[in-house]
Amino acid sequence: MANRTDPLAKNIRGTNPQNLVEKIVRTKIYQHTFWKEQCFGLTAETLVDKAMELDHLGGTFGGSRKPTPFLCLILKMLQIQPEKEIVVEFIKNDDYKYVRILGAFYLRLTGTDVDVYRYLEPLYNDYRKVRQKLPDGRFSLTHVDEVIEELLTKDYSCDIAMPRLKKRWTLEQNGLLEPRKSVLEDDFEEEEEKEENEAIADGSEDEKDHRHKSPERERDRDRERDRRRDSHRHRDRDYDRDYDMDRNHDREYERERGRGGRDRDRERDRDHYGERDRDRDNRERGRDRERDRRDRARRRSRSRSRDRKRHETDDDRDRDEPKKKKEKLREDGTNHPDPEIAENNRLRASLGLKPLKM
């Protein structure tokens, strides 16, 4: 029940507001002691007191990725969904910088593109220092305007994925936003006015000096002006001459291209196709050599297999011949090594009797 979103809360970007925080980070927050003890039962009014107690900002840190109190309060704001006026008051709070950053972070998650630019861009003028907790648990020093820059330009901040934000110039083209006016623009205008006044003062001093200048200096100045004008005239004339030469050269080139362009194109095509034919011939020769090599290897393997079979048949024949001899000796006993048995077997064979079995 303590982790459930307020039933009266509206969906943000088509989903439950708490789903804007990733599930793993959300689970870490639910299991943290600060969430269970300090964020339980908070409302939009009592949330301000907890926000005023913040002394740093950050996402998760350490080996177990513990959430910071800043991240816990962000999830609590997503859970109870305070009104827009309360969030705007958070952003306009000049006394507590972490309250301002908390409101800006929540508005970046839930607000429209126009509201984000309208309420967060003025915070670029806040240069106060803030402490940020790094993922390794150490603290680093940053500024409020740097945090706002990260919210407006980065995809991730404090381990939370930022919703997609339209480009400012797109909103300006659609008439939803006015062009941004820098705070330093007034200073620039003052500097420009000061420079103009100085230029006017210098011009008046030059006029005063001009009245007291000698005729010789005036003549030298006129000669220098005439010389400068002549140099510009000569330079313009040289430019016109070079331009005419380039144009004539282009015309000759076009004429030459019209005469012999087809021949050059034909030669270029011939060289191109000739090179392509040579490449094709080289590929065919390579394929022929590979085919011949495979045929030779195949013939060698076949000859080896035939030789192996021939040797096997010869060995089988050599093994079978003694057996056949022995079988002949057993069937016909006339060739028995013993002469008496051989004689008896011949007599028995003539009488049609079986040989003696020894």
GROMACS .gro file of C-alpha atoms in nm:
model
  358
    1MET     CA    1   0.000   0.000   0.000
    2ALA     CA    2   0.286   0.242   0.081
    3ASN     CA    3   0.432   0.198  -0.269
    4ARG     CA    4   0.106   0.235  -0.460
    5THR     CA    5   0.041   0.542  -0.674
    6ASP     CA    6  -0.228   0.785  -0.564
    7PRO     CA    7  -0.561   0.674  -0.718
    8LEU     CA    8  -0.635   1.034  -0.817
    9ALA     CA    9  -0.305   1.068  -1.004
   10LYS     CA   10  -0.321   1.097  -1.380
   11ASN     CA   11  -0.116   0.893  -1.622
   12ILE     CA   12   0.201   1.058  -1.748
   13ARG     CA   13   0.294   0.985  -2.111
   14GLY     CA   14   0.039   0.705  -2.116
   15THR     CA   15   0.170   0.514  -1.816
   16ASN     CA   16   0.181   0.510  -1.436
   17PRO     CA   17   0.395   0.806  -1.317
   18GLN     CA   18   0.618   0.576  -1.110
   19ASN     CA   19   0.705   0.381  -1.423
   20LEU     CA   20   0.912   0.679  -1.538
   21VAL     CA   21   1.173   0.542  -1.296
   22GLU     CA   22   1.319   0.211  -1.410
   23LYS     CA   23   1.205  -0.097  -1.221
   24ILE     CA   24   1.547  -0.186  -1.080
   25VAL     CA   25   1.599   0.166  -0.942
   26ARG     CA   26   1.241   0.172  -0.817
   27THR     CA   27   1.293  -0.154  -0.630
   28LYS     CA   28   1.611  -0.019  -0.471
   29ILE     CA   29   1.419   0.286  -0.352
   30TYR     CA   30   1.138   0.075  -0.205
   31GLN     CA   31   1.392  -0.127  -0.005
   32HIS     CA   32   1.583   0.176   0.124
   33THR     CA   33   1.550   0.290   0.484
   34PHE     CA   34   1.495   0.656   0.392
   35TRP     CA   35   1.194   0.561   0.182
   36LYS     CA   36   1.041   0.345   0.456
   37GLU     CA   37   1.101   0.588   0.743
   38GLN     CA   38   1.109   0.941   0.600
   39CYS     CA   39   0.887   0.920   0.290
   40PHE     CA   40   0.599   0.724   0.441
   41GLY     CA   41   0.279   0.930   0.457
   42LEU     CA   42   0.425   1.242   0.295
   43THR     CA   43   0.187   1.484   0.126
   44ALA     CA   44   0.246   1.777  -0.106
   45GLU     CA   45   0.264   2.011   0.196
   46THR     CA   46   0.494   1.801   0.417
   47LEU     CA   47   0.717   1.716   0.123
   48VAL     CA   48   0.854   2.070   0.129
   49ASP     CA   49   1.006   2.016   0.475
   50LYS     CA   50   1.192   1.704   0.359
   51ALA     CA   51   1.310   1.885   0.046
   52MET     CA   52   1.452   2.170   0.257
   53GLU     CA   53   1.664   1.916   0.447
   54LEU     CA   54   1.844   1.799   0.133
   55ASP     CA   55   2.217   1.872   0.123
   56HIS     CA   56   2.314   1.696  -0.204
   57LEU     CA   57   2.168   1.547  -0.519
   58GLY     CA   58   2.243   1.231  -0.713
   59GLY     CA   59   2.116   0.893  -0.829
   60THR     CA   60   2.238   0.558  -0.697
   61PHE     CA   61   2.581   0.494  -0.550
   62GLY     CA   62   2.797   0.219  -0.403
   63GLY     CA   63   2.829  -0.148  -0.485
   64SER     CA   64   2.469  -0.224  -0.391
   65ARG     CA   65   2.344   0.086  -0.579
   66LYS     CA   66   2.179   0.262  -0.286
   67PRO     CA   67   1.950   0.553  -0.381
   68THR     CA   68   2.006   0.905  -0.251
   69PRO     CA   69   1.736   1.095  -0.057
   70PHE     CA   70   1.700   1.322  -0.361
   71LEU     CA   71   1.603   1.022  -0.575
   72CYS     CA   72   1.361   0.896  -0.310
   73LEU     CA   73   1.182   1.232  -0.301
   74ILE     CA   74   1.156   1.234  -0.682
   75LEU     CA   75   0.979   0.898  -0.671
   76LYS     CA   76   0.757   1.024  -0.388
   77MET     CA   77   0.653   1.323  -0.601
   78LEU     CA   78   0.569   1.087  -0.886
   79GLN     CA   79   0.362   0.882  -0.644
   80ILE     CA   80   0.154   1.163  -0.495
   81GLN     CA   81   0.163   1.386  -0.809
   82PRO     CA   82   0.153   1.739  -0.662
   83GLU     CA   83  -0.021   2.017  -0.852
   84LYS     CA   84   0.160   2.220  -1.114
   85GLU     CA   85   0.144   2.539  -0.905
   86ILE     CA   86   0.333   2.368  -0.622
   87VAL     CA   87   0.604   2.248  -0.861
   88VAL     CA   88   0.637   2.597  -1.007
   89GLU     CA   89   0.679   2.738  -0.656
   90PHE     CA   90   0.955   2.482  -0.597
   91ILE     CA   91   1.133   2.610  -0.909
   92LYS     CA   92   1.090   2.978  -0.814
   93ASN     CA   93   1.227   2.922  -0.464
   94ASP     CA   94   1.549   3.126  -0.436
   95ASP     CA   95   1.632   3.040  -0.076
   96TYR     CA   96   1.677   2.663  -0.108
   97LYS     CA   97   1.868   2.554  -0.416
   98TYR     CA   98   1.800   2.182  -0.373
   99VAL     CA   99   1.427   2.249  -0.356
  100ARG     CA  100   1.460   2.434  -0.687
  101ILE     CA  101   1.650   2.146  -0.848
  102LEU     CA  102   1.395   1.897  -0.712
  103GLY     CA  103   1.109   2.088  -0.874
  104ALA     CA  104   1.300   2.129  -1.201
  105PHE     CA  105   1.379   1.757  -1.215
  106TYR     CA  106   1.014   1.662  -1.154
  107LEU     CA  107   0.892   1.908  -1.418
  108ARG     CA  108   1.142   1.767  -1.667
  109LEU     CA  109   0.995   1.421  -1.614
  110THR     CA  110   0.626   1.511  -1.620
  111GLY     CA  111   0.589   1.851  -1.788
  112THR     CA  112   0.524   1.939  -2.150
  113ASP     CA  113   0.801   2.059  -2.379
  114VAL     CA  114   0.682   2.420  -2.365
  115ASP     CA  115   0.666   2.421  -1.984
  116VAL     CA  116   1.010   2.264  -1.958
  117TYR     CA  117   1.170   2.536  -2.167
  118ARG     CA  118   0.963   2.813  -2.010
  119TYR     CA  119   1.041   2.732  -1.647
  120LEU     CA  120   1.387   2.571  -1.670
  121GLU     CA  121   1.571   2.810  -1.903
  122PRO     CA  122   1.557   3.102  -1.654
  123LEU     CA  123   1.753   2.881  -1.413
  124TYR     CA  124   2.058   2.918  -1.639
  125ASN     CA  125   2.120   3.240  -1.444
  126ASP     CA  126   2.158   3.053  -1.113
  127TYR     CA  127   2.530   2.997  -1.057
  128ARG     CA  128   2.517   2.865  -0.701
  129LYS     CA  129   2.729   2.567  -0.608
  130VAL     CA  130   2.567   2.233  -0.525
  131ARG     CA  131   2.702   1.897  -0.414
  132GLN     CA  132   2.644   1.591  -0.630
  133LYS     CA  133   2.700   1.232  -0.520
  134LEU     CA  134   2.888   1.024  -0.776
  135PRO     CA  135   2.824   0.652  -0.843
  136ASP     CA  136   3.138   0.557  -0.648
  137GLY     CA  137   3.006   0.732  -0.334
  138ARG     CA  138   3.227   1.042  -0.352
  139PHE     CA  139   3.101   1.400  -0.378
  140SER     CA  140   3.173   1.645  -0.654
  141LEU     CA  141   3.106   2.016  -0.685
  142THR     CA  142   2.877   2.144  -0.959
  143HIS     CA  143   2.644   2.439  -1.021
  144VAL     CA  144   2.272   2.482  -1.065
  145ASP     CA  145   2.303   2.598  -1.425
  146GLU     CA  146   2.510   2.286  -1.508
  147VAL     CA  147   2.236   2.064  -1.362
  148ILE     CA  148   1.975   2.245  -1.575
  149GLU     CA  149   2.196   2.202  -1.882
  150GLU     CA  150   2.213   1.828  -1.812
  151LEU     CA  151   1.835   1.806  -1.779
  152LEU     CA  152   1.776   1.985  -2.108
  153THR     CA  153   2.045   1.816  -2.319
  154LYS     CA  154   2.126   1.469  -2.176
  155ASP     CA  155   1.931   1.144  -2.206
  156TYR     CA  156   2.008   1.028  -1.850
  157SER     CA  157   2.031   1.215  -1.522
  158CYS     CA  158   2.057   1.068  -1.172
  159ASP     CA  159   2.013   0.716  -1.319
  160ILE     CA  160   1.673   0.808  -1.465
  161ALA     CA  161   1.601   0.813  -1.838
  162MET     CA  162   1.477   1.154  -1.943
  163PRO     CA  163   1.169   1.167  -2.172
  164ARG     CA  164   1.230   1.286  -2.525
  165LEU     CA  165   1.233   1.666  -2.556
  166LYS     CA  166   1.164   1.852  -2.879
  167LYS     CA  167   1.418   2.097  -3.013
  168ARG     CA  168   1.361   2.457  -2.916
  169TRP     CA  169   1.375   2.589  -3.271
  170THR     CA  170   1.091   2.351  -3.366
  171LEU     CA  171   0.868   2.502  -3.099
  172GLU     CA  172   0.970   2.852  -3.213
  173GLN     CA  173   0.874   2.773  -3.572
  174ASN     CA  174   0.535   2.646  -3.457
  175GLY     CA  175   0.479   2.966  -3.260
  176LEU     CA  176   0.466   2.789  -2.922
  177LEU     CA  177   0.775   2.963  -2.784
  178GLU     CA  178   0.925   3.306  -2.829
  179PRO     CA  179   1.292   3.336  -2.927
  180ARG     CA  180   1.511   3.312  -2.624
  181LYS     CA  181   1.643   3.641  -2.491
  182SER     CA  182   1.973   3.630  -2.308
  183VAL     CA  183   2.015   3.815  -1.982
  184LEU     CA  184   2.345   3.952  -2.111
  185GLU     CA  185   2.171   4.119  -2.404
  186ASP     CA  186   2.128   4.444  -2.205
  187ASP     CA  187   2.498   4.446  -2.125
  188PHE     CA  188   2.579   4.396  -2.492
  189GLU     CA  189   2.355   4.689  -2.585
  190GLU     CA  190   2.526   4.910  -2.329
  191GLU     CA  191   2.866   4.812  -2.468
  192GLU     CA  192   2.751   4.891  -2.822
  193GLU     CA  193   2.618   5.232  -2.717
  194LYS     CA  194   2.944   5.304  -2.539
  195GLU     CA  195   3.145   5.212  -2.849
  196GLU     CA  196   2.924   5.431  -3.068
  197ASN     CA  197   2.969   5.726  -2.833
  198GLU     CA  198   3.344   5.677  -2.837
  199ALA     CA  199   3.341   5.660  -3.217
  200ILE     CA  200   3.143   5.986  -3.233
  201ALA     CA  201   3.386   6.151  -2.992
  202ASP     CA  202   3.682   6.036  -3.202
  203GLY     CA  203   3.514   6.171  -3.515
  204SER     CA  204   3.467   6.515  -3.358
  205GLU     CA  205   3.833   6.523  -3.255
  206ASP     CA  206   3.935   6.432  -3.611
  207GLU     CA  207   3.728   6.725  -3.743
  208LYS     CA  208   3.902   6.960  -3.502
  209ASP     CA  209   4.242   6.833  -3.612
  210HIS     CA  210   4.139   6.869  -3.973
  211ARG     CA  211   4.089   7.242  -3.934
  212HIS     CA  212   4.444   7.289  -3.808
  213LYS     CA  213   4.615   7.061  -4.063
  214SER     CA  214   4.870   7.214  -4.304
  215PRO     CA  215   4.815   7.224  -4.684
  216GLU     CA  216   5.111   6.990  -4.738
  217ARG     CA  217   4.953   6.720  -4.526
  218GLU     CA  218   4.629   6.771  -4.715
  219ARG     CA  219   4.809   6.720  -5.048
  220ASP     CA  220   4.983   6.407  -4.920
  221ARG     CA  221   4.651   6.272  -4.804
  222ASP     CA  222   4.491   6.344  -5.146
  223ARG     CA  223   4.779   6.172  -5.325
  224GLU     CA  224   4.744   5.869  -5.102
  225ARG     CA  225   4.372   5.858  -5.171
  226ASP     CA  226   4.429   5.885  -5.550
  227ARG     CA  227   4.694   5.613  -5.537
  228ARG     CA  228   4.458   5.387  -5.346
  229ARG     CA  229   4.180   5.455  -5.595
  230ASP     CA  230   4.410   5.379  -5.890
  231SER     CA  231   4.522   5.055  -5.729
  232HIS     CA  232   4.159   4.950  -5.685
  233ARG     CA  233   4.088   5.046  -6.047
  234HIS     CA  234   4.385   4.843  -6.173
  235ARG     CA  235   4.284   4.550  -5.957
  236ASP     CA  236   3.931   4.563  -6.099
  237ARG     CA  237   4.073   4.578  -6.450
  238ASP     CA  238   4.297   4.278  -6.383
  239TYR     CA  239   4.001   4.092  -6.240
  240ASP     CA  240   3.795   4.167  -6.552
  241ARG     CA  241   4.081   4.053  -6.775
  242ASP     CA  242   4.123   3.731  -6.580
  243TYR     CA  243   3.750   3.676  -6.593
  244ASP     CA  244   3.749   3.723  -6.974
  245MET     CA  245   4.045   3.485  -7.010
  246ASP     CA  246   3.872   3.223  -6.799
  247ARG     CA  247   3.555   3.260  -7.000
  248ASN     CA  248   3.744   3.227  -7.332
  249HIS     CA  249   3.926   2.926  -7.196
  250ASP     CA  250   3.595   2.770  -7.100
  251ARG     CA  251   3.459   2.834  -7.447
  252GLU     CA  252   3.764   2.675  -7.612
  253TYR     CA  253   3.737   2.382  -7.379
  254GLU     CA  254   3.371   2.333  -7.465
  255ARG     CA  255   3.451   2.360  -7.837
  256GLU     CA  256   3.737   2.112  -7.808
  257ARG     CA  257   3.519   1.883  -7.605
  258GLY     CA  258   3.250   1.900  -7.874
  259ARG     CA  259   3.503   1.808  -8.143
  260GLY     CA  260   3.701   1.535  -7.981
  261GLY     CA  261   3.493   1.454  -7.680
  262ARG     CA  262   3.338   1.150  -7.839
  263ASP     CA  263   3.681   1.016  -7.940
  264ARG     CA  264   3.813   1.060  -7.591
  265ASP     CA  265   3.504   0.898  -7.446
  266ARG     CA  266   3.545   0.610  -7.691
  267GLU     CA  267   3.911   0.566  -7.597
  268ARG     CA  268   3.825   0.585  -7.230
  269ASP     CA  269   3.552   0.326  -7.275
  270ARG     CA  270   3.794   0.109  -7.473
  271ASP     CA  271   4.051   0.130  -7.196
  272HIS     CA  272   3.785   0.062  -6.936
  273TYR     CA  273   3.638  -0.237  -7.118
  274GLY     CA  274   3.985  -0.361  -7.213
  275GLU     CA  275   4.089  -0.357  -6.852
  276ARG     CA  276   3.768  -0.530  -6.757
  277ASP     CA  277   3.832  -0.798  -7.023
  278ARG     CA  278   4.184  -0.848  -6.892
  279ASP     CA  279   4.050  -0.888  -6.541
  280ARG     CA  280   3.796  -1.141  -6.668
  281ASP     CA  281   4.067  -1.334  -6.853
  282ASN     CA  282   4.285  -1.338  -6.544
  283ARG     CA  283   3.995  -1.469  -6.337
  284GLU     CA  284   3.924  -1.740  -6.598
  285ARG     CA  285   4.290  -1.844  -6.605
  286GLY     CA  286   4.290  -1.864  -6.228
  287ARG     CA  287   3.977  -2.080  -6.236
  288ASP     CA  288   4.133  -2.305  -6.504
  289ARG     CA  289   4.448  -2.350  -6.299
  290GLU     CA  290   4.241  -2.430  -5.992
  291ARG     CA  291   4.034  -2.681  -6.194
  292ASP     CA  292   4.351  -2.849  -6.331
  293ARG     CA  293   4.499  -2.871  -5.985
  294ARG     CA  294   4.182  -3.036  -5.852
  295ASP     CA  295   4.175  -3.282  -6.146
  296ARG     CA  296   4.537  -3.380  -6.084
  297ALA     CA  297   4.469  -3.430  -5.716
  298ARG     CA  298   4.160  -3.636  -5.801
  299ARG     CA  299   4.355  -3.857  -6.046
  300ARG     CA  300   4.634  -3.911  -5.793
  301SER     CA  301   4.381  -4.013  -5.529
  302ARG     CA  302   4.213  -4.255  -5.773
  303SER     CA  303   4.546  -4.413  -5.875
  304ARG     CA  304   4.637  -4.455  -5.508
  305SER     CA  305   4.306  -4.622  -5.436
  306ARG     CA  306   4.349  -4.858  -5.734
  307ASP     CA  307   4.703  -4.951  -5.623
  308ARG     CA  308   4.574  -5.011  -5.272
  309LYS     CA  309   4.296  -5.240  -5.401
  310ARG     CA  310   4.541  -5.428  -5.625
  311HIS     CA  311   4.778  -5.493  -5.332
  312GLU     CA  312   4.488  -5.609  -5.120
  313THR     CA  313   4.372  -5.857  -5.387
  314ASP     CA  314   4.728  -5.992  -5.428
  315ASP     CA  315   4.760  -6.043  -5.054
  316ASP     CA  316   4.425  -6.224  -5.043
  317ARG     CA  317   4.530  -6.448  -5.331
  318ASP     CA  318   4.859  -6.534  -5.158
  319ARG     CA  319   4.673  -6.621  -4.841
  320ASP     CA  320   4.415  -6.838  -5.024
  321GLU     CA  321   4.662  -7.050  -5.229
  322PRO     CA  322   4.800  -7.256  -4.933
  323LYS     CA  323   4.446  -7.318  -4.819
  324LYS     CA  324   4.350  -7.451  -5.162
  325LYS     CA  325   4.654  -7.678  -5.167
  326LYS     CA  326   4.569  -7.810  -4.827
  327GLU     CA  327   4.211  -7.864  -4.934
  328LYS     CA  328   4.332  -8.064  -5.241
  329LEU     CA  329   4.547  -8.275  -5.017
  330ARG     CA  330   4.252  -8.344  -4.793
  331GLU     CA  331   4.012  -8.428  -5.075
  332ASP     CA  332   4.251  -8.634  -5.288
  333GLY     CA  333   4.511  -8.819  -5.084
  334THR     CA  334   4.724  -8.937  -5.381
  335ASN     CA  335   4.972  -8.656  -5.324
  336HIS     CA  336   5.016  -8.726  -4.958
  337PRO     CA  337   5.377  -8.687  -4.834
  338ASP     CA  338   5.371  -9.040  -4.699
  339PRO     CA  339   5.430  -9.280  -4.997
  340GLU     CA  340   5.233  -9.567  -4.844
  341ILE     CA  341   4.929  -9.349  -4.778
  342ALA     CA  342   4.957  -9.201  -5.126
  343GLU     CA  343   4.969  -9.554  -5.280
  344ASN     CA  344   4.670  -9.670  -5.081
  345ASN     CA  345   4.476  -9.360  -5.179
  346ARG     CA  346   4.549  -9.424  -5.548
  347LEU     CA  347   4.422  -9.781  -5.517
  348ARG     CA  348   4.113  -9.661  -5.332
  349ALA     CA  349   4.058  -9.394  -5.593
  350SER     CA  350   4.073  -9.656  -5.872
  351LEU     CA  351   3.821  -9.865  -5.686
  352GLY     CA  352   3.596  -9.565  -5.631
  353LEU     CA  353   3.656  -9.557  -5.258
  354LYS     CA  354   3.718  -9.253  -5.045
  355PRO     CA  355   4.078  -9.169  -4.950
  356LEU     CA  356   4.216  -9.254  -4.616
  357LYS     CA  357   4.166  -8.996  -4.345
  358MET     CA  358   4.486  -8.937  -4.157
   0.00000   0.00000   0.00000
